[in-house]
Tab-separated table of C-alpha atoms in Angstrom:
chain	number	residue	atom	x	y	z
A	1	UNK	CA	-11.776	-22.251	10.143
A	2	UNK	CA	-12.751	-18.228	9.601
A	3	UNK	CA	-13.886	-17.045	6.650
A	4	UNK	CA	-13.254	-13.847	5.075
A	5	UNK	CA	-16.746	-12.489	2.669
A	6	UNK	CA	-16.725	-11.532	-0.326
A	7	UNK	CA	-16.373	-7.373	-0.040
A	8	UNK	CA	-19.530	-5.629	-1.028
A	9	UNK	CA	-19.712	-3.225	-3.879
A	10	UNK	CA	-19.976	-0.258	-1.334
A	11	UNK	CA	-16.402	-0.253	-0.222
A	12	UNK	CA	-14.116	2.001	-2.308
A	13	UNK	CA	-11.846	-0.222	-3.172
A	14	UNK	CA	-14.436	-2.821	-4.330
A	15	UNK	CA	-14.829	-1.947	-8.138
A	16	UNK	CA	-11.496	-1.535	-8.788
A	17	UNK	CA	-9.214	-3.510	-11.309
A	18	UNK	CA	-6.447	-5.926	-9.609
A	19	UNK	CA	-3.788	-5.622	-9.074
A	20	UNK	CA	-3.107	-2.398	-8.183
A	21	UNK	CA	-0.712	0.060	-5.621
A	22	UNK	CA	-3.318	1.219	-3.058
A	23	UNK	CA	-1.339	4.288	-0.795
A	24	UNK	CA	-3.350	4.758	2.919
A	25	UNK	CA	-3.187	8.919	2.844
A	26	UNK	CA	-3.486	8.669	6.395
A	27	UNK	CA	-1.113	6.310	7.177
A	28	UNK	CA	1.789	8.633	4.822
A	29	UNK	CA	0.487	11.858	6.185
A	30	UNK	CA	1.149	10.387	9.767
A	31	UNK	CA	4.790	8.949	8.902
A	32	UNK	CA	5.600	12.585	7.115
A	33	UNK	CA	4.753	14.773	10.364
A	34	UNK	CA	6.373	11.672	12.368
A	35	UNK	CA	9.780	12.317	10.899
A	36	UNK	CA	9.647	15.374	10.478
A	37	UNK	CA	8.569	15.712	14.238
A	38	UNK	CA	11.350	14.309	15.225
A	39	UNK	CA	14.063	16.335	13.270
A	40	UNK	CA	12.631	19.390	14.325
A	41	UNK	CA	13.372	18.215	18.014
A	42	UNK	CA	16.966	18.489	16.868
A	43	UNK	CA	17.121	21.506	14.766
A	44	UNK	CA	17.634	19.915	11.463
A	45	UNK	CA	16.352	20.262	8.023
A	46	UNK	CA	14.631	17.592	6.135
A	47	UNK	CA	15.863	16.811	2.367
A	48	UNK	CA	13.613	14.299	1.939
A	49	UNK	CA	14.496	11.754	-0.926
A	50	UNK	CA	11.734	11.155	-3.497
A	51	UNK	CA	12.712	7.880	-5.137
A	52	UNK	CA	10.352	6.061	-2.933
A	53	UNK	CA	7.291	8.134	-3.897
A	54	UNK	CA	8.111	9.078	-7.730
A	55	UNK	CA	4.747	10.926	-7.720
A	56	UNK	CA	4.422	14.825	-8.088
A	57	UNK	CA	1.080	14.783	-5.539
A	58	UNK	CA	2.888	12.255	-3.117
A	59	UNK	CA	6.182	14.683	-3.350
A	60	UNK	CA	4.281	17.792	-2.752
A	61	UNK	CA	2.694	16.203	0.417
A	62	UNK	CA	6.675	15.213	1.788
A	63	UNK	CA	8.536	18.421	0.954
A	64	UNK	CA	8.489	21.678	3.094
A	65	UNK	CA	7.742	24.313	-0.024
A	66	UNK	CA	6.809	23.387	-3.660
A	67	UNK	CA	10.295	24.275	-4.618
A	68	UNK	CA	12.058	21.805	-2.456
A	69	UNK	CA	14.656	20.603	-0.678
A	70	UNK	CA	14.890	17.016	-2.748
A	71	UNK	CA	16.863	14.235	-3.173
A	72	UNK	CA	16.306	11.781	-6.437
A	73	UNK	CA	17.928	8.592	-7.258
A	74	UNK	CA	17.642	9.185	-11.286
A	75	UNK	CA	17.737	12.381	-13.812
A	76	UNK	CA	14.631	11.316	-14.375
A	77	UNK	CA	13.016	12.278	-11.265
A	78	UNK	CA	15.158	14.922	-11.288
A	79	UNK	CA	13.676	16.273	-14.632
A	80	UNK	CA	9.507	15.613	-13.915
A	81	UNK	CA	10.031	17.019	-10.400
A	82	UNK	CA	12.033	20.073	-11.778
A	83	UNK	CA	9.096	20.509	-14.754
A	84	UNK	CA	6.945	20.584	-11.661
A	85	UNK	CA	8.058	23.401	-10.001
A	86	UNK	CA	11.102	21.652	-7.642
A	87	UNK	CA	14.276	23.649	-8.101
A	88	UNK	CA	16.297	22.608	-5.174
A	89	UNK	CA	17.398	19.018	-5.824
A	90	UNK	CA	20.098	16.937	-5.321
A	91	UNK	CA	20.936	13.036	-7.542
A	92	UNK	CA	22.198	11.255	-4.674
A	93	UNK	CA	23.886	8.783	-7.343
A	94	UNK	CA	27.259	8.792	-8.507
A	95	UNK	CA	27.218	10.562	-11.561
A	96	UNK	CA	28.529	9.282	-14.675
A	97	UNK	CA	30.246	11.311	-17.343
A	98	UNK	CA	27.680	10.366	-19.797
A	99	UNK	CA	25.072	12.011	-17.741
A	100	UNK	CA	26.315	15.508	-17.564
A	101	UNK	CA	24.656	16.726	-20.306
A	102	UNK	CA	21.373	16.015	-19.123
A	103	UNK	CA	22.740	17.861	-15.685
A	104	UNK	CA	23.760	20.714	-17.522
A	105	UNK	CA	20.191	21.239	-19.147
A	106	UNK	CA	18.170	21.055	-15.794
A	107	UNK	CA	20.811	23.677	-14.555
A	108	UNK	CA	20.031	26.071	-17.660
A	109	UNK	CA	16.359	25.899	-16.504
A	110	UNK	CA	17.381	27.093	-13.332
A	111	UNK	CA	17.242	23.999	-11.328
A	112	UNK	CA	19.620	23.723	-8.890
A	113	UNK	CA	21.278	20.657	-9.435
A	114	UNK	CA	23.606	19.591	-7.219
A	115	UNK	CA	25.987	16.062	-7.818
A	116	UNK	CA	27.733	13.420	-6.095
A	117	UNK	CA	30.590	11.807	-6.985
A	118	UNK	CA	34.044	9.655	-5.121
A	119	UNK	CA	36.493	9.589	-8.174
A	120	UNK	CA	39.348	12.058	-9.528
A	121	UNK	CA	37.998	10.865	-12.967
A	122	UNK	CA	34.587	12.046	-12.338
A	123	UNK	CA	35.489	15.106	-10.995
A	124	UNK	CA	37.674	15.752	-14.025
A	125	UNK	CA	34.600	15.237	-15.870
A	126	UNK	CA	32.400	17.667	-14.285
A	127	UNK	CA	34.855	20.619	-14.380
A	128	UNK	CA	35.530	19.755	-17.782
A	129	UNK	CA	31.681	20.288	-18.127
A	130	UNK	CA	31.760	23.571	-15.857
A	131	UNK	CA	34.262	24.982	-17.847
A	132	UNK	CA	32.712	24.270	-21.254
A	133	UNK	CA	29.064	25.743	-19.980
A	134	UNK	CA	30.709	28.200	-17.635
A	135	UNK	CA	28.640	26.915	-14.799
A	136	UNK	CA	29.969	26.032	-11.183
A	137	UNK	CA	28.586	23.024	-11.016
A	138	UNK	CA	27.788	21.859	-7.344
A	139	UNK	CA	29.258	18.636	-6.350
A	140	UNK	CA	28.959	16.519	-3.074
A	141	UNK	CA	31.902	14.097	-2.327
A	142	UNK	CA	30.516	10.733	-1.446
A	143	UNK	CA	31.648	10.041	2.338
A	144	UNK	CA	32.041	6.274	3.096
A	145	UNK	CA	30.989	5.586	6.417
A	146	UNK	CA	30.205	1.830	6.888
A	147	UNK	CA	31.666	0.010	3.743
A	148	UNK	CA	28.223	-0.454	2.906
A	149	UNK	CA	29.002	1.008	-0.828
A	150	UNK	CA	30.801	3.921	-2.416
A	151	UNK	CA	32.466	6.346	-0.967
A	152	UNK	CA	35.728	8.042	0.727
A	153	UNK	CA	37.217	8.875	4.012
A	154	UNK	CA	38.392	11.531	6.154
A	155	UNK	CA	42.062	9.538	5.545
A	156	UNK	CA	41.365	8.809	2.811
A	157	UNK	CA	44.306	10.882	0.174
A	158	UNK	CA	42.171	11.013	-3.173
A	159	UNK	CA	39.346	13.353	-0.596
A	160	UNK	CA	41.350	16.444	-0.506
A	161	UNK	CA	42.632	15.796	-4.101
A	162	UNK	CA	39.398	15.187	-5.103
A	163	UNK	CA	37.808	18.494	-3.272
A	164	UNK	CA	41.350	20.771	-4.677
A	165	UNK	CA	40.209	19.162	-8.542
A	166	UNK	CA	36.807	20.641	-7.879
A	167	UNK	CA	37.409	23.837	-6.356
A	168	UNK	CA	40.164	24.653	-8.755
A	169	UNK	CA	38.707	23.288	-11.568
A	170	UNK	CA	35.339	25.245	-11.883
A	171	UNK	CA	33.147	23.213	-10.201
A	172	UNK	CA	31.257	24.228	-7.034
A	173	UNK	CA	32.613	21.764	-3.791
A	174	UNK	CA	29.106	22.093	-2.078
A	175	UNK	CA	30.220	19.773	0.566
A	176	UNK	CA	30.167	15.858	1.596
A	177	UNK	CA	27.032	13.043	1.854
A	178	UNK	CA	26.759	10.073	3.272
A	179	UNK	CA	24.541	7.257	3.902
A	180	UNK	CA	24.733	4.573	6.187
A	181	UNK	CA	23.474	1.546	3.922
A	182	UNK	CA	24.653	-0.657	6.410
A	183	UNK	CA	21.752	0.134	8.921
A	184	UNK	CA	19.159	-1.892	7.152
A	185	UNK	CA	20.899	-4.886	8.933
A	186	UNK	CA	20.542	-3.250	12.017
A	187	UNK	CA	18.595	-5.935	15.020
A	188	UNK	CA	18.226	-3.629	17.529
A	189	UNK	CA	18.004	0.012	19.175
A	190	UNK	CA	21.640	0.524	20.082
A	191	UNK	CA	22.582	-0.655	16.596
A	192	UNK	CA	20.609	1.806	15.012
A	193	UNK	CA	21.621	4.281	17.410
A	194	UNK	CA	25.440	3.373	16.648
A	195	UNK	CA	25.450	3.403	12.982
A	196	UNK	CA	23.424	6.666	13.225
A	197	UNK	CA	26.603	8.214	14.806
A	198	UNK	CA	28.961	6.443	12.459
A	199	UNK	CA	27.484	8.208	9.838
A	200	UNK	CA	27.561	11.604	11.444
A	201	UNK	CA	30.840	10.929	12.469
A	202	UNK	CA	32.458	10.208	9.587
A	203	UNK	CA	30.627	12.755	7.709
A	204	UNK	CA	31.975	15.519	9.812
A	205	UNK	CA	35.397	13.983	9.663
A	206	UNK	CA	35.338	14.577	5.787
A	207	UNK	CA	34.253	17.734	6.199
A	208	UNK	CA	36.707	18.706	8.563
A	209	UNK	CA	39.626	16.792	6.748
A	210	UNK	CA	38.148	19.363	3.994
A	211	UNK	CA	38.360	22.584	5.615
A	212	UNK	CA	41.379	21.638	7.465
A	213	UNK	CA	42.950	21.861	3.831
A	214	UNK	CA	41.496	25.420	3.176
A	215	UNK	CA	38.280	24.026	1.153
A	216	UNK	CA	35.095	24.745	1.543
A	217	UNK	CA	32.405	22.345	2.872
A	218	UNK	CA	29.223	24.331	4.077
A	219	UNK	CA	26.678	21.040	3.430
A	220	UNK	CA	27.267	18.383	5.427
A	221	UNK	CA	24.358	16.062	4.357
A	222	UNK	CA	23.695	12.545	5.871
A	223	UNK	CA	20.444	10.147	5.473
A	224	UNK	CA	19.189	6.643	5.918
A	225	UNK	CA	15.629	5.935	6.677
A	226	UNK	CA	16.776	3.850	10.016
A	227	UNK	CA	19.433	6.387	10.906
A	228	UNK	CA	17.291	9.769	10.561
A	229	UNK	CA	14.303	7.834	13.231
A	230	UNK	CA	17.891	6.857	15.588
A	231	UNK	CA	20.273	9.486	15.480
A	232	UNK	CA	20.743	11.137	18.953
A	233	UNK	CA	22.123	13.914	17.508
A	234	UNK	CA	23.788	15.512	14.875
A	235	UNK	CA	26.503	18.122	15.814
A	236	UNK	CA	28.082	18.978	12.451
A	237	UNK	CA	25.059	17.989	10.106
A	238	UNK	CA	23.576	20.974	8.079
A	239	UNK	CA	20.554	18.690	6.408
A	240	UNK	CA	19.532	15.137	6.360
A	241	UNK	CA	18.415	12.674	3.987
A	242	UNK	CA	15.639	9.889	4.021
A	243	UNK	CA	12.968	8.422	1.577
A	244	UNK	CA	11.178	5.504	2.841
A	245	UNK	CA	10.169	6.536	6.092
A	246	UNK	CA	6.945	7.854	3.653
A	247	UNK	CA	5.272	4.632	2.665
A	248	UNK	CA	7.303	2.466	5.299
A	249	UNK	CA	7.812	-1.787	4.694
A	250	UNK	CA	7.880	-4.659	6.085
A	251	UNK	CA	11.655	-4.626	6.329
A	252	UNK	CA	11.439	-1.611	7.919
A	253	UNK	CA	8.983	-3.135	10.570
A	254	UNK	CA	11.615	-6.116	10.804
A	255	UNK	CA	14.486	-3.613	11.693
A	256	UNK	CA	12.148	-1.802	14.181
A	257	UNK	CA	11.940	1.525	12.943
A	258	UNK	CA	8.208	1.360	12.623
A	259	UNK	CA	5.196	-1.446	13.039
A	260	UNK	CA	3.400	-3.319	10.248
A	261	UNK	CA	0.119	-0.831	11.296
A	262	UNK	CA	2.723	2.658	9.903
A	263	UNK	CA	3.165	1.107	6.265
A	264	UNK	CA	0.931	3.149	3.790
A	265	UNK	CA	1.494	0.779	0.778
A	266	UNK	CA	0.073	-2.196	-0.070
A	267	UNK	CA	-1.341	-4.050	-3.666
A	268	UNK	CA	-4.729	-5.034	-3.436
A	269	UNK	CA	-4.950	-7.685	-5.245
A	270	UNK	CA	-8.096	-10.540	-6.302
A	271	UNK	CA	-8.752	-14.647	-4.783
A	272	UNK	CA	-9.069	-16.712	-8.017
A	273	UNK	CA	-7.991	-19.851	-6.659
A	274	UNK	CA	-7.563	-22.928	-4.205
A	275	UNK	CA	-5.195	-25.700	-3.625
A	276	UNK	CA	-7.191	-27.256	-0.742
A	277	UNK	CA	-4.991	-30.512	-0.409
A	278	UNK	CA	-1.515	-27.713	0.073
A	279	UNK	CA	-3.284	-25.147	1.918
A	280	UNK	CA	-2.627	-22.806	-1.059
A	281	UNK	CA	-4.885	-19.720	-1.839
A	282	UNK	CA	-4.389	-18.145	-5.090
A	283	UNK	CA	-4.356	-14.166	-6.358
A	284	UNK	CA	-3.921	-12.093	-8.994
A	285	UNK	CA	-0.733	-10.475	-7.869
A	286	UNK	CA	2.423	-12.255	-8.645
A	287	UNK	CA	6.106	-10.594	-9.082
A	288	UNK	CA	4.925	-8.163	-11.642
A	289	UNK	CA	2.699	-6.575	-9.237
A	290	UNK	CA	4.742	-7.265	-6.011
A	291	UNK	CA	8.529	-7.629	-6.811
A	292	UNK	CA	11.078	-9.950	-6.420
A	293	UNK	CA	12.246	-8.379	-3.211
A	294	UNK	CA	12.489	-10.647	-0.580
A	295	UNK	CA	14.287	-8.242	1.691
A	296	UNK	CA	12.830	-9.563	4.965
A	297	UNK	CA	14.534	-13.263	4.017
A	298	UNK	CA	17.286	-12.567	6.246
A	299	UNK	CA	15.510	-10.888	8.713
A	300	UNK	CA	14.458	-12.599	12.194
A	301	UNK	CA	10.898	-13.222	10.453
A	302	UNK	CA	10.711	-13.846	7.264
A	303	UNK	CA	7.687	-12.369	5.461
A	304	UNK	CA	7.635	-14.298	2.276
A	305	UNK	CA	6.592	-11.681	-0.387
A	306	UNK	CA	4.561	-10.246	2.114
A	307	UNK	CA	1.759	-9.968	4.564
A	308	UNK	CA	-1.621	-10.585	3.660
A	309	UNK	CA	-4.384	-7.846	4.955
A	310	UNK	CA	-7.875	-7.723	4.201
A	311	UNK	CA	-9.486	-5.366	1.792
A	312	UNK	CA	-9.627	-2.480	5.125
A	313	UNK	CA	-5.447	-3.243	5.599
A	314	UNK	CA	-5.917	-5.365	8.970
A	315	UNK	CA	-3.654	-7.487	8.863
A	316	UNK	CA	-4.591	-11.488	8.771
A	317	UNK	CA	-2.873	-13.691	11.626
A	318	UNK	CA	0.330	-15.239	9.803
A	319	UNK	CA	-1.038	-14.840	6.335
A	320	UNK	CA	1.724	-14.344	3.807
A	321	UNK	CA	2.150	-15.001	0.611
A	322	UNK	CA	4.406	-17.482	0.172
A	323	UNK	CA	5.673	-17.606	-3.659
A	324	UNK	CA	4.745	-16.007	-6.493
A	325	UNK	CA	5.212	-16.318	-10.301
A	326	UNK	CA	4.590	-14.088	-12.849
A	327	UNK	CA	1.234	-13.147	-12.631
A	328	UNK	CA	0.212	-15.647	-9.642
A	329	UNK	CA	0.652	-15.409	-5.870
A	330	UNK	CA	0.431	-17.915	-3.462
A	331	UNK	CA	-0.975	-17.573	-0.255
A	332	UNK	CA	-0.268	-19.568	2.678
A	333	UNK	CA	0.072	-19.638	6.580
A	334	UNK	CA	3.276	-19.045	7.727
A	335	UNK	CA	5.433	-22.288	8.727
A	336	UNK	CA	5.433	-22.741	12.516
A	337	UNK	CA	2.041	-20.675	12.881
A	338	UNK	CA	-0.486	-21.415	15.406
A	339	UNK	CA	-3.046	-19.832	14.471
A	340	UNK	CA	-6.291	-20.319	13.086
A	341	UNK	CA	-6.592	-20.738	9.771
A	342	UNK	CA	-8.307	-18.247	7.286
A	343	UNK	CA	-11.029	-19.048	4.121
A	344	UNK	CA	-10.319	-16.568	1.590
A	345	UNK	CA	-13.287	-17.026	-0.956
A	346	UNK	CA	-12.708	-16.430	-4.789
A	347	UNK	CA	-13.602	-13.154	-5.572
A	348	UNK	CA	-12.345	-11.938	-1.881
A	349	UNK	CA	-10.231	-8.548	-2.241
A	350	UNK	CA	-6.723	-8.765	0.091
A	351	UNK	CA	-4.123	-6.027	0.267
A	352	UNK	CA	-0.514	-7.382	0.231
A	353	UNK	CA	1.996	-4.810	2.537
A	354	UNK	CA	5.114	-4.983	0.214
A	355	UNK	CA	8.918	-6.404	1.825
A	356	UNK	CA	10.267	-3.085	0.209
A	357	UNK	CA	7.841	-0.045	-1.053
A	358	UNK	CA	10.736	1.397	-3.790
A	359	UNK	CA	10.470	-2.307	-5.410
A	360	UNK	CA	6.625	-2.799	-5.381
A	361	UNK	CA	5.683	0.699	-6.184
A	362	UNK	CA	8.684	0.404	-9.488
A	363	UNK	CA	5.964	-1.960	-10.518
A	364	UNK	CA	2.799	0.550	-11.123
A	365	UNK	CA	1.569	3.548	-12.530
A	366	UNK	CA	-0.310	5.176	-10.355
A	367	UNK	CA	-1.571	4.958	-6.797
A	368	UNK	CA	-5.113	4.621	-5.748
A	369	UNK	CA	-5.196	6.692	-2.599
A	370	UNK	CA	-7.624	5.904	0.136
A	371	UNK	CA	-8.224	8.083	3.485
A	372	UNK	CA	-10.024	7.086	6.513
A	373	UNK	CA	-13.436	7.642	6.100
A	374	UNK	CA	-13.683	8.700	2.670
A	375	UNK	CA	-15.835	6.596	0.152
A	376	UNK	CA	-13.872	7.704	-2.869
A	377	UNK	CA	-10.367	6.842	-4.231
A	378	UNK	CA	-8.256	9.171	-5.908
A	379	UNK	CA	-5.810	8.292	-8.641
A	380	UNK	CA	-1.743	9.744	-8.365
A	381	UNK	CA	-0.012	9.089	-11.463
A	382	UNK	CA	3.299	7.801	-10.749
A	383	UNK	CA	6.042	7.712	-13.030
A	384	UNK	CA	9.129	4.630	-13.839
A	385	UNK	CA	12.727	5.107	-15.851
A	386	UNK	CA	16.059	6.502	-15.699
């Protein structure tokens, strides 16, 4: 049986309080440039979405220029990132009629504020909006391109009524999004690659379908995490979309769009317990500090609530943890495993690389950020709510 000492007070991450979101700088710098790499290669623009990273310093490492392009997930993301200095930014939600007002502030402050919506009745509600503050609001029609979720489609009647309600109603018709949900259930290269083009296709379909009936459509936006790394090109595209690919997760690793050694986050997290007779080892870190998300469950591995690391990040052979409760996680070997088996000593720090990073990082209020070879951590205040 190895054993795993008890950290020294010399590392870093030593003295601090667990659990916490620890963020490898190194690791997210790497994924950033990786992406963005790779886009370049086929002349597109990067809106990359900040929902994962809901922190200004992470954001301003991810985006081009401190003014954007973005992509948020709630108005309020959309309102700290805009107080920050981010004035290009799209909610990639469908927006609800109660939320215009909110919209219609940001766009006084100059933001540019750009919504999505798939309904007649929401588009009556944002001209009714543009014509009472005498702003063109911008608008995106939701494309659907894999039945993942919402959505329209190039055949689809209510997208040309919907784009003629906009355009003659006082809105702004920007253009057409989409986003192929369905990839995260992707199993191998050519499926990625496939529902990468699905996307694009249908995309430019809308758009087309769009123009064909004397609209305009300049954006044609499309984005998934797994489709932006796959797509083999993307004739038609003017931007695309993707927010994970920052931090990276395990179910990312299970779909194969990067390895376990590319994801930045983790929660580090404290031994205070043994269940010799049941092989259990017991932290600090239950759902509270890891999530419920057990998105890897239906995934050729499943990796529990997820893999256990030491305090560096290295990985431990078939270490997960296994359940959790509130404030408790379980640690365990994983069924079926071979390997040998790990001591953990009470007191041991362990870093726990989260199923999905959105979920786990919902659950804190700041990161501590490490980089290779430093001997300090640095604090990012992150921010939670709607």
């Amino acid at each position: 049986m190895s054993s795993a000492p008890v950290p020294t007070t010399t590392h870093p991450l030593a003295g601090i309080e667990t659990p916490c979101l620890v963020l490898d700088e190194d690791r997210m710098l790497h994924n950033i440039a990786r992406l963005k790499t790779r886009l370049a290669g086929l002349g597109m623009p990067l809106r990359p979405h900040l929902k994962t990273a809901k922190s200004i310093p992470a954001a301003r490492a991810i985006m081009d220029g401190p003014g954007g392009p973005a992509a948020v997930s709630t108005l309020q993301e959309a309102e700290v990132f805009a107080a920050a200095g981010v004035n290009d930014i799209l909610y990639a939600v469908g927006i609800a009629p109660q939320k215009l007002d909110r919209v219609a502030a940001l766009r006084r402050q100059g933001v540019d504020l750009s919504v999505v919506l798939d309904s007649p009745e929401q588009a009556a509600a944002v001209t009714a909006m543009a014509r009472a503050t005498n702003d063109r609001v911008p608008v995106l029609i939701e494309v659907d391109c894999d039945g993942h979720r919402a959505g329209v489609g190039a055949r689809d009647p209510r997208l040309v009524e919907i784009g003629h309600a906009l355009y003659q109603g006082g809105a702004e018709l920007r253009g057409v999004m989409a986003h192929a949900g369905e990839s995260y259930s992707c199993r191998s290269v050519a499926a990625l690659e496939q529902a990468a083009e699905q996307e694009r296709a249908a995309a430019v379909a809308c758009a087309e379908a769009l123009r064909a009936a004397g609209l305009p459509c300049p954006v044609v936006s499309v984005g998934s995490t797994p489709t932006a790394h796959f797509a083999r090109r993307l004739d038609g595209v003017t931007e695309v979309r993707a927010g994970v690919f920052v931090m990276f997760d395990l179910v990312m690793a299970g779909i194969g769009v990067c390895t376990v050694e590319d994801i930045a986050l983790s929660v580090l997290a404290t031994v205070i317990g043994h269940r010799a007779d049941r092989g259990w080892t017991f932290i600090d870190a239950g759902w509270m500090a890891l999530s419920r998300d057990r998105g890897t469950a239906k995934q050729p591995v499943d990796q529990g609530y997820g893999i256990v690391c030491d305090i560096d990040g290295r990985p431990y052979l078939d270490l997960i943890v296994t359940e959790t409760n509130q404030e408790h996680g379980i640690i365990a070997t994983r069924p079926g495993s071979t390997g040998p088996q790990v001591s953990l000593p009470i007191g041991t720090r362990v870093r726990i690389l989260p199923n999905h990073a959105c979920a786990t990082g919902a659950q804190h209020d700041r990161y501590h950020v490490v980089a290779a070879g430093s001997g300090t951590v640095r604090q990012w205040e992150r921010f939670r709510g709607w």
